[in-house]
Coordinates of C-alpha atoms in Angstrom, one line a residue:
M1 CA 20.8 74.3 2.9
W2 CA 17.3 74.1 4.6
R3 CA 19.0 74.0 8.0
G4 CA 20.9 77.2 7.1
R5 CA 17.7 78.9 6.1
R6 CA 16.0 77.9 9.3
R7 CA 18.9 79.2 11.3
I8 CA 18.7 82.6 9.6
V9 CA 14.9 82.8 10.1
W10 CA 15.4 81.9 13.8
R11 CA 18.0 84.6 14.3
Y12 CA 15.9 87.3 12.8
S13 CA 12.9 86.0 14.7
I14 CA 14.8 86.7 17.9
A15 CA 14.9 90.4 16.9
I16 CA 11.1 90.5 16.4
L17 CA 10.4 88.5 19.5
T18 CA 12.7 90.6 21.8
V19 CA 11.3 93.9 20.5
A20 CA 7.7 92.5 20.9
I21 CA 8.5 91.5 24.5
A22 CA 10.1 94.9 25.2
L23 CA 7.0 96.7 23.7
L24 CA 4.6 94.6 25.8
G25 CA 6.6 95.3 28.9
K26 CA 6.7 99.0 28.2
L27 CA 3.0 99.1 27.6
L28 CA 2.3 97.3 30.9
L29 CA 4.6 99.7 32.8
N30 CA 2.9 102.7 31.3
Y31 CA -0.5 101.2 32.1
W32 CA 0.4 100.6 35.7
S33 CA 2.3 103.8 36.2
G34 CA 0.2 106.1 34.0
Q35 CA 3.4 107.7 32.7
Q36 CA 3.1 107.2 29.0
Y37 CA 6.1 109.3 27.7
Q38 CA 8.6 108.7 30.5
T39 CA 11.7 106.5 29.6
P40 CA 10.4 105.4 26.2
F41 CA 13.7 103.6 25.2
L42 CA 14.6 101.8 28.4
L43 CA 13.4 98.3 27.8
F44 CA 14.3 98.4 24.1
F45 CA 18.0 98.7 25.0
A46 CA 17.6 95.3 26.7
A47 CA 16.0 93.9 23.5
I48 CA 18.8 95.2 21.3
M49 CA 21.4 93.7 23.6
A50 CA 19.7 90.3 23.8
T51 CA 19.3 90.2 20.0
S52 CA 22.9 91.1 19.3
R53 CA 24.1 88.6 21.9
Y54 CA 22.2 85.6 20.5
G55 CA 21.3 86.7 16.9
G56 CA 24.3 88.5 15.7
I57 CA 24.9 91.8 13.9
G58 CA 22.1 91.6 11.3
P59 CA 19.3 90.8 13.8
G60 CA 20.8 93.4 16.1
I61 CA 20.4 96.1 13.5
L62 CA 16.9 94.9 12.8
A63 CA 16.1 95.1 16.5
V64 CA 17.4 98.7 16.6
V65 CA 15.2 99.7 13.6
L66 CA 12.1 97.9 15.0
S67 CA 12.7 99.5 18.4
G68 CA 12.9 103.0 16.9
V69 CA 9.7 102.4 14.9
V70 CA 7.5 101.1 17.8
T71 CA 8.9 103.7 20.2
S72 CA 8.1 106.5 17.7
Y73 CA 4.6 105.0 17.1
F74 CA 3.6 104.2 20.7
F75 CA 5.7 106.4 23.1
L76 CA 6.6 109.6 21.3
A77 CA 4.3 112.5 20.6
P78 CA 2.2 112.6 18.6
A79 CA 1.0 109.1 19.7
R80 CA -0.1 106.6 17.1
S81 CA 2.0 108.3 14.4
L82 CA 5.3 107.5 12.7
F83 CA 5.9 111.2 12.1
I84 CA 7.5 113.4 14.7
N85 CA 7.2 117.2 14.4
D86 CA 9.2 118.2 17.5
F87 CA 13.0 118.7 17.0
W88 CA 14.0 117.5 20.5
T89 CA 11.9 114.4 20.2
S90 CA 13.5 113.6 16.8
L91 CA 16.9 114.2 18.3
Q92 CA 16.1 111.8 21.1
L93 CA 15.1 109.1 18.6
L94 CA 18.2 109.7 16.6
I95 CA 20.4 109.4 19.6
F96 CA 18.6 106.1 20.6
L97 CA 19.2 104.7 17.1
L98 CA 22.9 105.6 17.3
E99 CA 23.2 104.2 20.7
G100 CA 21.5 101.0 19.6
L101 CA 23.8 100.6 16.7
F102 CA 26.8 101.2 19.0
I103 CA 25.5 98.5 21.4
V104 CA 25.2 96.1 18.4
A105 CA 28.7 96.8 17.3
L106 CA 30.1 96.6 20.8
I107 CA 28.5 93.3 21.6
N108 CA 29.6 91.8 18.3
S109 CA 33.1 93.1 18.9
L110 CA 33.0 91.4 22.3
K111 CA 31.8 88.2 20.8
T112 CA 34.5 88.3 18.2
A113 CA 37.1 89.0 20.9
R114 CA 35.8 86.1 22.9
R115 CA 35.9 83.7 19.9
N116 CA 39.5 84.9 19.2
T117 CA 40.4 84.4 22.8
Q118 CA 39.0 80.9 22.8
A119 CA 40.8 80.1 19.5
I120 CA 44.1 81.4 20.9
A121 CA 43.6 79.5 24.1
Q122 CA 42.8 76.3 22.1
Q123 CA 46.0 76.9 20.0
L124 CA 48.0 77.4 23.1
L125 CA 46.7 74.1 24.5
L126 CA 47.5 72.4 21.2
S127 CA 50.9 74.0 21.1
E128 CA 51.6 72.9 24.7
D129 CA 50.4 69.4 23.8
K130 CA 52.6 69.3 20.7
G131 CA 55.5 70.8 22.7
R132 CA 55.1 68.1 25.3
Q133 CA 54.9 65.4 22.7
H134 CA 58.1 66.8 21.0
Q135 CA 59.8 67.0 24.3
E136 CA 58.9 63.4 25.1
L137 CA 60.0 62.3 21.6
L138 CA 63.3 64.1 22.0
N139 CA 63.8 62.5 25.4
L140 CA 63.0 59.1 23.9
I141 CA 65.5 59.6 21.0
A142 CA 68.2 61.0 23.3
N143 CA 67.8 58.2 25.8
S144 CA 67.7 55.5 23.1
L145 CA 71.0 56.4 21.5
P146 CA 74.1 54.6 22.9
V147 CA 76.0 57.9 23.1
C148 CA 76.3 60.6 25.8
I149 CA 74.2 63.7 25.0
S150 CA 74.4 66.7 27.3
Y151 CA 73.9 70.4 27.6
I152 CA 76.4 72.4 29.7
D153 CA 76.3 76.1 30.6
T154 CA 79.1 78.6 30.6
Q155 CA 80.0 77.6 34.2
Q156 CA 80.7 74.1 32.9
R157 CA 77.7 72.7 34.8
Y158 CA 75.4 70.0 33.4
Q159 CA 71.9 71.2 32.6
F160 CA 70.7 68.2 30.6
I161 CA 72.0 64.6 30.1
N162 CA 70.5 61.4 28.7
K163 CA 70.3 58.0 30.3
T164 CA 73.6 56.8 28.8
Y165 CA 75.4 58.9 31.5
K166 CA 74.1 56.5 34.1
D167 CA 75.6 53.5 32.1
W168 CA 78.9 55.3 31.9
F169 CA 79.2 56.8 35.4
G170 CA 76.6 55.1 37.5
L171 CA 74.9 58.4 38.3
S172 CA 71.3 59.3 37.7
P173 CA 70.4 62.6 35.9
E174 CA 69.3 64.1 39.3
E175 CA 72.7 63.3 40.7
I176 CA 74.5 65.0 37.8
Y177 CA 72.3 68.1 37.1
G178 CA 74.1 71.2 38.4
K179 CA 77.5 69.5 38.9
R180 CA 80.6 70.6 37.1
I181 CA 82.3 68.5 34.5
V182 CA 85.4 67.9 36.6
E183 CA 83.2 66.5 39.4
V184 CA 81.7 63.9 37.1
V185 CA 84.6 62.8 34.9
G186 CA 87.5 63.3 37.3
E187 CA 90.5 65.6 37.3
A188 CA 92.7 63.4 35.0
A189 CA 90.0 63.2 32.2
Y190 CA 89.2 66.9 32.7
Q191 CA 92.8 68.1 32.1
I192 CA 92.8 66.2 28.8
M193 CA 89.6 67.9 27.5
K194 CA 90.1 71.3 29.2
D195 CA 91.4 73.2 26.2
K196 CA 88.6 71.8 24.0
L197 CA 86.0 73.0 26.4
E198 CA 87.6 76.5 26.4
Q199 CA 87.5 76.5 22.6
V200 CA 83.7 75.6 22.4
L201 CA 82.9 78.2 25.1
A202 CA 84.7 80.8 22.9
G203 CA 82.1 80.0 20.1
N204 CA 84.0 77.4 18.1
L205 CA 82.7 74.0 16.9
V206 CA 85.1 71.4 18.3
E207 CA 85.6 67.8 17.2
Y208 CA 88.3 65.6 18.8
E209 CA 89.2 62.0 19.7
A210 CA 91.0 61.2 23.0
E211 CA 91.6 58.4 25.4
L212 CA 90.2 59.4 28.8
P213 CA 90.8 57.8 32.3
Y214 CA 87.6 58.2 34.2
R215 CA 87.2 58.9 37.9
E216 CA 85.4 55.6 38.7
G217 CA 88.2 53.7 36.9
G218 CA 88.8 52.3 33.5
R219 CA 89.6 54.1 30.2
R220 CA 87.5 54.9 27.2
Y221 CA 88.6 56.0 23.8
I222 CA 86.0 58.7 22.9
Q223 CA 85.0 60.8 19.9
A224 CA 83.5 64.1 20.9
I225 CA 81.5 66.8 19.0
L226 CA 80.9 70.0 20.9
V227 CA 78.5 72.5 19.4
P228 CA 78.3 76.1 21.0
D229 CA 74.9 77.6 21.8
I230 CA 75.2 81.2 20.6
A231 CA 72.5 83.7 21.4
K232 CA 71.2 86.1 18.7
N233 CA 73.0 89.0 20.2
G234 CA 76.3 87.2 20.3
P235 CA 77.3 85.7 23.7
V236 CA 77.7 82.0 24.2
R237 CA 75.1 80.5 26.5
G238 CA 76.6 77.0 26.7
Y239 CA 77.2 74.1 24.4
C240 CA 75.8 70.7 23.4
G241 CA 78.0 67.7 23.7
L242 CA 77.9 64.4 21.8
I243 CA 80.3 61.8 23.2
I244 CA 80.7 58.4 21.4
D245 CA 82.6 55.5 22.8
I246 CA 84.9 54.3 20.0
S247 CA 87.1 52.0 22.1
D248 CA 86.0 48.9 20.1
R249 CA 86.8 50.6 16.8
K250 CA 90.2 51.7 18.0
Q251 CA 91.0 48.2 19.2
A252 CA 89.9 46.9 15.8
E253 CA 92.1 49.5 14.1
T254 CA 95.1 48.5 16.3
E255 CA 94.5 44.9 15.4
I256 CA 94.2 45.7 11.7
K257 CA 97.4 47.8 11.9
Q258 CA 99.2 44.9 13.5
L259 CA 97.9 42.5 10.9
N260 CA 99.0 44.8 8.1
E261 CA 102.4 45.1 9.6
N262 CA 102.6 41.3 9.9
L263 CA 101.3 41.0 6.3
E264 CA 103.9 43.5 5.1
Q265 CA 106.6 41.5 6.7
K266 CA 105.2 38.3 5.2
V267 CA 105.0 40.0 1.8
K268 CA 108.7 41.1 2.1
E269 CA 109.6 37.5 3.1
R270 CA 107.6 36.1 0.2
T271 CA 109.1 38.6 -2.2
T272 CA 112.6 37.6 -1.1
Q273 CA 111.6 33.9 -1.6
L274 CA 110.2 34.7 -5.0
Q275 CA 113.3 36.5 -6.0
E276 CA 115.4 33.5 -4.9
V277 CA 113.0 31.2 -6.9
N278 CA 113.4 33.5 -9.9
Q279 CA 117.1 33.4 -9.6
E280 CA 117.0 29.6 -9.4
L281 CA 114.6 29.5 -12.4
E282 CA 117.0 31.7 -14.4
A283 CA 119.8 29.4 -13.5
F284 CA 117.7 26.4 -14.4
T285 CA 116.8 28.1 -17.7
Y286 CA 120.4 28.7 -18.4
S287 CA 121.2 25.1 -17.6
V288 CA 118.4 23.9 -19.9
S289 CA 119.5 26.3 -22.7
H290 CA 123.1 25.2 -22.6
D291 CA 123.9 22.1 -20.5
L292 CA 120.8 20.1 -21.5
R293 CA 120.8 21.0 -25.2
A294 CA 124.6 20.3 -25.6
P295 CA 124.4 16.5 -24.9
L296 CA 121.1 16.4 -26.8
R297 CA 122.8 17.9 -29.9
A298 CA 125.7 15.5 -29.4
M299 CA 123.3 12.6 -29.3
Q300 CA 121.5 13.8 -32.4
G301 CA 124.8 14.4 -34.2
L302 CA 126.2 10.9 -33.3
A303 CA 123.0 9.3 -34.5
Q304 CA 123.1 11.1 -37.8
A305 CA 126.8 10.2 -38.2
L306 CA 125.9 6.5 -37.4
Q307 CA 123.2 6.7 -40.0
E308 CA 125.4 8.2 -42.7
D309 CA 128.7 6.3 -42.1
Y310 CA 127.5 2.9 -41.0
N311 CA 124.1 2.7 -42.8
S312 CA 125.3 -0.2 -44.9
N313 CA 126.3 -2.2 -41.8
L314 CA 122.9 -1.8 -40.2
D315 CA 119.9 -3.9 -40.9
A316 CA 116.4 -2.5 -41.3
T317 CA 115.7 -2.6 -37.6
G318 CA 119.0 -0.7 -36.8
Q319 CA 118.3 1.9 -39.3
E320 CA 114.8 2.4 -37.9
Y321 CA 116.1 2.8 -34.4
T322 CA 118.7 5.3 -35.6
Q323 CA 116.0 7.4 -37.3
R324 CA 113.8 7.3 -34.2
I325 CA 116.8 8.6 -32.1
I326 CA 117.3 11.5 -34.5
T327 CA 113.6 12.3 -34.6
A328 CA 113.2 12.1 -30.8
A329 CA 116.2 14.3 -30.3
A330 CA 114.9 16.9 -32.8
R331 CA 111.5 16.8 -31.1
M332 CA 113.2 17.3 -27.7
D333 CA 115.2 20.2 -28.9
T334 CA 112.1 21.9 -30.3
L335 CA 110.3 21.3 -27.0
I336 CA 113.2 22.9 -25.0
L337 CA 113.2 25.9 -27.4
D338 CA 109.4 26.3 -27.0
L339 CA 109.7 26.1 -23.2
L340 CA 112.5 28.7 -23.2
A341 CA 110.4 31.0 -25.4
Y342 CA 107.3 30.6 -23.1
S343 CA 109.4 31.2 -20.0
R344 CA 111.1 34.3 -21.4
L345 CA 107.7 35.8 -22.3
G346 CA 106.7 35.7 -18.6
R347 CA 109.9 37.1 -17.2
S348 CA 111.4 39.5 -19.7
E349 CA 110.8 43.2 -19.9
I350 CA 109.1 44.4 -23.0
W351 CA 108.7 47.7 -24.8
L352 CA 105.5 48.6 -26.6
Q353 CA 105.9 50.8 -29.7
R354 CA 104.1 51.7 -32.9
L355 CA 104.5 48.7 -35.3
S356 CA 103.1 48.1 -38.8
L357 CA 101.2 44.8 -39.0
E358 CA 102.2 44.5 -42.7
S359 CA 105.9 44.7 -41.7
A360 CA 105.5 42.1 -38.9
I361 CA 103.5 39.7 -41.2
A362 CA 106.2 40.1 -43.9
D363 CA 108.8 39.0 -41.3
A364 CA 106.8 36.1 -40.2
I365 CA 106.1 34.9 -43.8
N366 CA 109.8 35.2 -44.6
E367 CA 110.6 33.0 -41.6
L368 CA 108.1 30.4 -42.9
H369 CA 109.2 30.6 -46.5
S370 CA 110.4 27.0 -46.7
D371 CA 107.2 25.6 -45.0
I372 CA 105.0 27.6 -47.4
Q373 CA 106.8 26.2 -50.4
I374 CA 106.7 22.6 -49.1
T375 CA 102.9 22.8 -48.4
Q376 CA 102.2 24.8 -51.5
A377 CA 100.1 27.2 -49.4
H378 CA 98.4 30.2 -50.7
I379 CA 98.4 33.2 -48.3
T380 CA 96.2 36.3 -49.0
I381 CA 96.8 39.5 -47.1
E382 CA 94.1 42.2 -47.3
S383 CA 95.8 45.5 -47.2
P384 CA 96.1 48.1 -45.9
L385 CA 96.7 46.9 -42.3
P386 CA 96.8 49.4 -39.4
I387 CA 99.4 50.4 -36.9
V388 CA 99.4 48.7 -33.5
K389 CA 101.2 49.1 -30.1
A390 CA 103.3 46.0 -29.7
H391 CA 106.7 44.5 -29.0
R392 CA 108.2 43.6 -32.4
S393 CA 109.9 40.2 -31.7
I394 CA 106.9 38.9 -29.6
L395 CA 104.4 40.0 -32.3
V396 CA 106.5 38.3 -35.1
Q397 CA 106.7 35.1 -33.0
V398 CA 102.9 35.2 -32.4
L399 CA 102.3 35.6 -36.2
I400 CA 104.8 32.8 -37.0
N401 CA 102.9 30.4 -34.7
L402 CA 99.5 31.4 -36.0
I403 CA 100.5 31.0 -39.7
S404 CA 102.4 27.9 -39.0
N405 CA 99.4 26.3 -37.4
A406 CA 97.3 27.3 -40.4
L407 CA 99.8 25.5 -42.6
K408 CA 100.0 22.4 -40.4
F409 CA 96.5 21.5 -39.3
V410 CA 94.9 20.7 -42.7
A411 CA 93.8 17.5 -44.3
S412 CA 96.6 15.5 -46.1
D413 CA 95.1 16.1 -49.5
V414 CA 94.3 19.8 -49.1
K415 CA 96.5 22.7 -49.9
P416 CA 96.5 25.4 -47.2
Q417 CA 94.6 28.5 -47.9
V418 CA 95.3 31.4 -45.4
R419 CA 93.6 34.7 -45.4
I420 CA 94.8 37.6 -43.2
W421 CA 92.8 40.8 -42.5
A422 CA 92.2 43.4 -39.8
E423 CA 89.3 45.3 -38.2
E424 CA 89.2 48.3 -36.0
R425 CA 87.2 48.0 -32.8
V426 CA 86.1 50.4 -30.1
G427 CA 85.9 49.5 -26.4
G428 CA 87.7 47.3 -23.9
V429 CA 90.3 44.8 -25.0
G430 CA 88.8 41.4 -25.6
G431 CA 85.3 42.6 -24.9
V432 CA 82.3 42.1 -27.0
N433 CA 82.0 45.5 -28.6
S434 CA 80.6 46.9 -31.8
Y435 CA 83.3 47.5 -34.4
D436 CA 83.9 49.0 -37.8
T437 CA 86.0 47.2 -40.5
L438 CA 89.2 48.9 -41.6
H439 CA 87.5 50.1 -44.7
T440 CA 84.8 51.9 -42.7
P441 CA 86.3 54.9 -41.0
V442 CA 85.7 55.2 -37.2
S443 CA 84.3 58.5 -35.9
S444 CA 87.0 61.0 -35.1
E445 CA 85.3 61.8 -31.8
T446 CA 86.2 58.4 -30.5
S447 CA 89.2 58.5 -28.2
T448 CA 92.3 56.8 -29.8
S449 CA 93.1 55.2 -26.5
N450 CA 89.9 53.2 -26.8
K451 CA 90.6 52.0 -30.4
L452 CA 91.6 48.4 -30.9
V453 CA 92.8 46.4 -33.8
R454 CA 91.7 42.8 -34.3
L455 CA 93.9 40.8 -36.7
W456 CA 92.3 37.6 -38.2
V457 CA 94.1 34.6 -39.5
E458 CA 91.7 32.3 -41.3
D459 CA 92.5 28.9 -42.6
N460 CA 90.8 26.0 -44.4
G461 CA 92.0 23.4 -41.9
I462 CA 90.4 20.6 -39.9
G463 CA 88.7 23.0 -37.5
I464 CA 88.2 22.8 -33.8
A465 CA 85.1 21.5 -31.9
S466 CA 83.5 24.2 -29.7
Q467 CA 84.1 22.3 -26.4
H468 CA 87.9 22.4 -27.1
Q469 CA 88.3 26.0 -28.1
Q470 CA 89.3 27.3 -24.7
R471 CA 91.7 24.5 -23.6
I472 CA 93.8 24.7 -26.8
F473 CA 95.5 27.9 -25.4
R474 CA 96.9 26.0 -22.4
T475 CA 100.4 24.5 -22.3
F476 CA 100.8 20.9 -23.6
E477 CA 97.2 20.7 -24.7
R478 CA 97.0 18.6 -27.9
L479 CA 93.8 17.5 -29.7
H480 CA 95.6 15.1 -32.1
G481 CA 98.4 12.6 -31.8
I482 CA 102.0 13.6 -32.6
E483 CA 102.0 11.1 -35.5
S484 CA 99.2 12.9 -37.2
Y485 CA 100.2 16.5 -36.6
P486 CA 103.7 17.2 -35.1
G487 CA 104.3 19.8 -32.4
T488 CA 104.9 20.4 -28.7
G489 CA 101.5 21.7 -27.6
I490 CA 103.0 25.0 -26.5
G491 CA 102.6 27.1 -29.7
L492 CA 99.1 28.5 -28.8
A493 CA 100.1 29.0 -25.2
I494 CA 103.0 31.2 -26.4
I495 CA 100.6 33.2 -28.5
K496 CA 98.2 33.8 -25.6
R497 CA 101.0 34.7 -23.2
G498 CA 102.7 37.0 -25.6
I499 CA 99.5 38.9 -26.6
E500 CA 98.4 39.3 -22.9
R501 CA 101.9 40.7 -22.0
M502 CA 101.3 43.3 -24.7
G503 CA 97.9 44.2 -23.1
G504 CA 95.8 42.4 -25.7
S505 CA 93.6 39.3 -26.0
V506 CA 93.3 36.2 -28.2
G507 CA 90.5 33.9 -29.4
V508 CA 89.2 31.6 -32.0
E509 CA 86.0 31.0 -34.0
S510 CA 85.8 27.5 -35.6
Q511 CA 83.7 24.6 -36.5
L512 CA 84.9 21.1 -36.9
G513 CA 85.8 20.3 -40.5
Q514 CA 85.2 23.9 -41.7
G515 CA 88.4 25.7 -40.9
S516 CA 89.3 28.1 -38.1
Q517 CA 89.5 31.9 -37.6
F518 CA 92.1 32.8 -35.0
W519 CA 92.2 36.4 -33.9
I520 CA 94.5 38.6 -31.8
E521 CA 93.5 42.0 -30.5
L522 CA 95.9 44.9 -29.7
A523 CA 95.7 48.6 -29.0
Q524 CA 95.8 50.8 -32.1
G525 CA 99.0 52.8 -32.3
D526 CA 98.3 56.6 -32.8
S527 CA 100.9 59.0 -34.1
N528 CA 101.4 60.7 -30.7
S529 CA 101.9 57.5 -28.7
E530 CA 105.1 57.2 -26.7
Q531 CA 107.1 54.0 -26.1
L532 CA 105.7 52.1 -23.2
T533 CA 107.7 49.8 -20.9
V534 CA 106.0 46.7 -19.5
E535 CA 107.7 45.2 -16.4
S536 CA 108.4 41.5 -16.4
G537 CA 105.9 39.3 -14.8
H538 CA 106.4 36.3 -12.5

């Protein structure tokens, strides 16, 4: 702030100093010449100009006022007086003041114009420097890209190219500038791109791919983008070209195409082989179903006849052997039937339709009526049960296997207790999702296609250790000897395969010695659902 004040004082001091110098000079001139009233304003114009030049407009005005005062006092009649009685003398003073103010305004205008000129010149220099930097940056970018970049005029002559042209054609920019396209690429390549060049010179954006034979030899597969340069008033001045070498990509595409064709052929051959294998499997299944079971039944029947007709002729060892034959034959027949059921689940075509869980459970319990009576089991079904999308015979078989296991795998002195209930769930099949029980209505805004039904079968059996809960759904997986709990080890595998064929999932929650809770999960059947066909799997 102090420096600013000192500067202001100095500027106005210039006005006082220049006027004082002019006054002193005028007094000396008058003394030497003896002409007191001649040219009274001459030196004061110089004081006003100097003050305006170095002090500015404020000090310049002050210099005009001071010059008028000292001139009136010293050099205009009456002398030594600030009051002028003569009209013409007053007019001269007024004209001097106006001229002084005009000089102040003129000099300040010139100073402003000079500053503006300097600022414009500085901006031009900065603009030129930025333009040069931008040009260098654009050249750097253009020359760094592995693509051909060019500008071509309406006469099809090169006006700009990047360094990639030298890599492609072996020519420097100086050797290409001004040459026509045909002279650089050759006649054969030019004829391929000729119609594209005509289109871009007509003002159209052109993109194309082509394989070009170049003049210096060799071929390149290129991708070109041609952008017309259109002036504001309409005519096309030329176009910018961007040429990319895609030979490697095309070669890779050709190789991929050949691989796909070979893969398709291999898939066809593999499909034919699978069809042949399936036909053989069906023939084998038929053989197992008829040819293998026929002698097995004959062996079982003969052993039973031997036991019934010649029991008195057999000692204890003979009777034991006969019973073992009958038991082994029955076990083998059961195993064959389970294998056939498991195989049919994977190959047969199924139809999903709306099914009542209550009806399916009733069919399963009816099939297991004798087992339920023998074991004196108590089965509790919590109604109502929802509608699901399922295949009836598969669902009934799944329920038979689940309830049968609940009756079988209990301690010898325990009567089976089986509880069956259902829950509605929302989300992906088999996923961990929030759910509402059947008695809690699900929001109507939830899409029916995302609604699932989880059916639980809970027992009071021996339970399953956590480390075994995944492997029990595999074929021939048994956790106990056949002497303790009879079976083939395929029942749970049939459950898993059947549920998955119907688009559902299966699982178990259990603790050793505390019973098990098996569950199956299927899509809920809405009233508008149509019958769905599921193709057979292999």
